[in-house]
Coordinates of C-alpha atoms in Angstrom, one line a residue:
Chain G
A1240 CA 17.1 5.2 0.5
Q1241 CA 15.0 2.3 -0.9
S1242 CA 12.9 2.5 -3.9
V1243 CA 11.0 0.3 -6.4
T1244 CA 10.4 0.9 -10.1
Q1245 CA 7.7 -0.9 -12.1
L1246 CA 8.4 -1.1 -15.8
G1247 CA 5.3 -0.5 -17.8
S1248 CA 2.3 1.4 -16.5
H1249 CA 0.0 -0.7 -18.7
V1250 CA 0.3 -4.3 -19.7
S1251 CA -2.2 -6.0 -21.9
V1252 CA -2.4 -9.8 -22.4
S1253 CA -4.9 -12.2 -23.9
E1254 CA -6.8 -14.6 -21.7
G1255 CA -4.7 -17.7 -21.1
A1256 CA -1.5 -16.0 -21.9
L1257 CA 1.5 -15.5 -19.6
V1258 CA 1.4 -12.5 -17.3
L1259 CA 4.7 -10.8 -16.5
L1260 CA 4.8 -7.6 -14.4
R1261 CA 8.2 -6.2 -13.8
C1262 CA 9.6 -4.7 -10.7
N1263 CA 13.1 -3.6 -9.9
Y1264 CA 14.3 -2.4 -6.5
S1265 CA 17.0 -0.3 -5.1
S1266 CA 18.2 -1.0 -1.6
S1267 CA 21.4 -0.8 0.4
V1268 CA 20.2 -3.5 2.7
P1269 CA 18.6 -6.9 2.0
P1270 CA 15.1 -5.9 1.0
Y1271 CA 11.7 -7.2 2.0
L1272 CA 9.5 -7.0 -1.1
F1273 CA 5.7 -7.2 -1.6
W1274 CA 3.2 -7.4 -4.5
Y1275 CA -0.2 -6.0 -3.8
V1276 CA -3.3 -6.0 -6.1
Q1277 CA -6.0 -3.4 -6.2
Y1278 CA -9.3 -4.2 -7.9
P1279 CA -11.5 -1.3 -8.9
N1280 CA -13.0 0.6 -6.0
Q1281 CA -11.3 -1.6 -3.4
G1282 CA -8.3 -1.5 -1.1
L1283 CA -5.0 -3.3 -1.7
Q1284 CA -4.7 -7.0 -1.1
L1285 CA -1.4 -8.8 -0.6
L1286 CA -0.5 -11.3 -3.4
L1287 CA 2.8 -12.4 -2.0
K1288 CA 5.9 -11.3 -0.2
Y1289 CA 9.6 -12.0 -0.1
T1290 CA 11.3 -11.9 3.4
S1291 CA 14.6 -13.6 2.6
A1292 CA 13.5 -17.2 2.8
A1293 CA 13.0 -19.0 -0.6
T1294 CA 13.7 -16.8 -3.6
L1295 CA 10.7 -18.2 -5.5
V1296 CA 7.6 -17.0 -3.7
K1297 CA 4.2 -18.4 -4.4
G1298 CA 1.2 -16.3 -3.8
I1299 CA -2.6 -16.3 -4.1
N1300 CA -4.6 -16.7 -7.3
G1301 CA -1.7 -18.6 -9.1
F1302 CA 0.8 -15.7 -9.0
E1303 CA 4.4 -16.1 -8.1
A1304 CA 7.5 -14.0 -8.1
E1305 CA 11.2 -14.6 -8.1
F1306 CA 13.7 -12.6 -6.1
K1307 CA 16.9 -12.1 -8.2
K1308 CA 19.6 -10.2 -6.3
S1309 CA 22.0 -10.1 -9.2
E1310 CA 19.3 -8.3 -11.3
T1311 CA 17.7 -6.4 -8.4
S1312 CA 14.4 -7.7 -9.6
F1313 CA 11.2 -9.1 -8.2
H1314 CA 9.0 -9.8 -11.2
L1315 CA 5.5 -11.1 -10.9
T1316 CA 4.3 -13.9 -13.1
K1317 CA 1.2 -16.1 -13.7
P1318 CA 1.2 -18.8 -16.3
S1319 CA -2.3 -18.2 -17.6
A1320 CA -4.2 -15.0 -17.3
H1321 CA -7.9 -15.0 -16.3
M1322 CA -10.3 -12.1 -17.0
S1323 CA -10.6 -11.7 -13.2
D1324 CA -6.9 -10.8 -13.0
A1325 CA -7.6 -7.4 -14.6
A1326 CA -6.6 -4.9 -11.9
E1327 CA -3.8 -2.6 -10.8
Y1328 CA -0.7 -4.2 -9.3
F1329 CA 1.8 -2.6 -7.0
C1330 CA 5.3 -3.6 -6.1
A1331 CA 6.5 -2.3 -2.7
V1332 CA 9.6 -2.5 -0.5
S1333 CA 9.4 -2.3 3.2
D1334 CA 11.5 0.6 4.6
R1335 CA 14.5 -0.8 6.5
G1336 CA 16.0 2.6 7.2
S1337 CA 17.1 3.7 10.7
S1338 CA 13.5 3.7 12.0
N1339 CA 12.8 0.2 10.7
T1340 CA 9.1 0.9 10.9
G1341 CA 7.8 -1.2 8.1
K1342 CA 6.3 1.6 6.1
L1343 CA 5.9 0.6 2.5
I1344 CA 7.4 2.4 -0.4
F1345 CA 5.4 1.7 -3.5
G1346 CA 6.1 1.6 -7.2
Q1347 CA 3.9 3.6 -9.6
G1348 CA 1.7 0.6 -10.3
T1349 CA 0.9 -1.4 -13.4
T1350 CA -2.6 -1.8 -14.8
L1351 CA -3.2 -5.2 -16.2
Q1352 CA -5.7 -5.6 -19.0
V1353 CA -6.9 -9.0 -20.0
K1354 CA -8.5 -9.4 -23.4
P1355 CA -10.9 -12.2 -24.2
Chain D
D168 CA -12.5 -8.6 3.6
S169 CA -9.3 -7.5 5.2
G170 CA -10.8 -6.8 8.6
V171 CA -9.8 -3.1 8.4
T172 CA -12.7 -0.7 8.3
Q173 CA -12.7 2.9 7.1
T174 CA -15.4 5.6 7.3
P175 CA -16.7 7.4 5.5
K176 CA -16.4 5.7 2.1
H177 CA -16.8 8.9 0.2
L178 CA -16.4 12.5 1.3
I179 CA -17.2 15.7 -0.8
T180 CA -16.2 19.0 0.7
A181 CA -15.1 22.5 -0.2
T182 CA -11.8 24.2 -0.1
G183 CA -10.8 25.5 3.2
Q184 CA -12.8 23.0 5.1
R185 CA -11.7 20.3 7.7
V186 CA -12.5 16.6 7.6
T187 CA -11.8 13.6 9.7
L188 CA -11.2 10.1 8.3
R189 CA -11.6 7.2 10.6
C190 CA -9.9 3.8 10.6
S191 CA -10.4 0.7 12.8
P192 CA -7.6 -1.8 12.5
R193 CA -7.9 -5.6 12.4
S194 CA -8.6 -7.1 15.8
G195 CA -5.3 -7.4 17.7
D196 CA -3.2 -5.2 15.4
L197 CA -1.4 -2.5 17.1
S198 CA 0.1 -0.6 14.1
V199 CA -1.9 1.7 11.9
Y200 CA -0.5 3.2 8.7
W201 CA -2.0 6.0 6.6
Y202 CA -1.4 6.2 2.8
Q203 CA -2.6 8.7 0.2
Q204 CA -3.2 7.6 -3.4
S205 CA -3.4 10.2 -6.1
L206 CA -3.0 10.2 -9.8
D207 CA 0.1 12.4 -9.8
Q208 CA 1.8 11.1 -6.7
G209 CA 0.8 7.5 -6.6
L210 CA 0.7 5.7 -3.3
Q211 CA 2.5 7.7 -0.6
F212 CA 3.0 6.9 3.1
L213 CA 1.8 9.6 5.4
I214 CA 2.1 8.5 9.0
Q215 CA 2.3 5.5 11.3
Y216 CA 1.1 4.9 14.8
Y217 CA 1.9 2.0 17.1
N218 CA -0.1 1.4 20.2
G219 CA -1.1 5.0 20.5
E220 CA 2.3 6.6 19.7
E221 CA 3.5 8.2 16.5
R222 CA 6.1 5.9 15.0
A223 CA 7.0 7.3 11.6
K224 CA 6.2 10.3 9.4
G225 CA 6.3 10.4 5.7
N226 CA 5.2 13.1 3.2
I227 CA 2.5 14.4 5.4
L228 CA 1.6 18.1 5.2
E229 CA 1.5 20.3 8.3
R230 CA -2.2 20.8 7.6
F231 CA -2.7 17.1 8.2
S232 CA -2.6 15.3 11.6
A233 CA -3.4 12.0 13.0
Q234 CA -3.9 10.2 16.3
Q235 CA -4.5 6.7 17.6
F236 CA -6.8 6.2 20.5
P237 CA -6.7 3.7 23.4
D238 CA -9.1 1.4 21.6
L239 CA -6.5 1.5 18.7
H240 CA -8.7 3.1 16.1
S241 CA -7.1 6.0 14.3
E242 CA -8.2 9.3 12.8
L243 CA -6.6 11.4 10.1
N244 CA -7.5 15.0 10.3
L245 CA -7.2 17.1 7.1
S246 CA -7.6 20.9 7.5
S247 CA -7.6 24.0 5.2
L248 CA -8.3 21.6 2.4
E249 CA -7.1 22.4 -1.1
L250 CA -8.1 21.0 -4.5
G251 CA -4.9 19.0 -4.6
D252 CA -5.9 17.1 -1.5
S253 CA -8.5 15.2 -3.5
A254 CA -7.3 11.6 -3.3
L255 CA -8.0 8.1 -2.0
Y256 CA -6.8 7.8 1.6
F257 CA -6.0 4.3 2.8
C258 CA -5.5 2.9 6.3
A259 CA -3.5 -0.3 6.9
S260 CA -2.8 -2.3 10.0
S261 CA -0.3 -4.8 11.1
G262 CA 0.4 -6.6 14.4
S263 CA 4.0 -6.5 15.5
R264 CA 6.5 -3.7 16.1
L265 CA 9.6 -5.9 16.1
A266 CA 8.8 -7.7 12.9
A267 CA 7.1 -4.7 11.2
V268 CA 9.4 -4.7 8.2
Q269 CA 8.4 -8.3 7.3
E270 CA 4.7 -8.1 8.2
T271 CA 1.8 -8.0 5.9
Q272 CA -0.1 -4.8 6.0
Y273 CA -3.8 -5.2 5.7
F274 CA -5.5 -2.4 3.9
G275 CA -9.0 -1.0 4.4
P276 CA -11.2 -0.1 1.4
G277 CA -10.2 3.6 1.6
T278 CA -11.9 6.9 1.8
R279 CA -12.3 8.8 -1.4
L280 CA -12.0 12.6 -0.7
L281 CA -13.1 15.1 -3.3
V282 CA -12.4 18.8 -2.6
L283 CA -14.4 21.2 -4.7

């Protein structure tokens, strides 16, 4: 069975500081990994995804993530936080079980607070 | 705007009642996924349809059912509602069946259900 774990349900950074949101995965097959962002009262929007091409993945709004097989991690980073980055962030793995349907298995989410 | 629409945006009902949530996928997408987001369970996959046929089932209660119509819109039916069914219900769509595990799922804005 595949799963993801997000370390830290709340992360607080100052505007302009580095953003680091942690995600570790568990998978018996090469995983496909996703980061989604949810702004208040909105649906989820894809930030970036890893599908076994380059291990460093660049996404929208200046975010990037690095797939590290040895550490089973897919942490999300942004060099400089903006106030508009305040939201909830979800790491997800695509189910590659026998059905191979693409359903997403989500972590518990991390709320990012950006302080002025 | 993801291109996925969901109606209604909010729904307030009483225990024991039945409601129907509606989802229209992005133009051209054949797959529809339903997810439930609650404070205690997080984001959980419920069910997936592909081109009118059920493709995968997740943690969906027997009181819940879904279908996808020939025009590809989908409905999630929730019956004998309980207080614990209060949650945000998301629909997501993607295009391909063969590449489903790698594809981006586009999420609608959700339907917020409150059972009193």
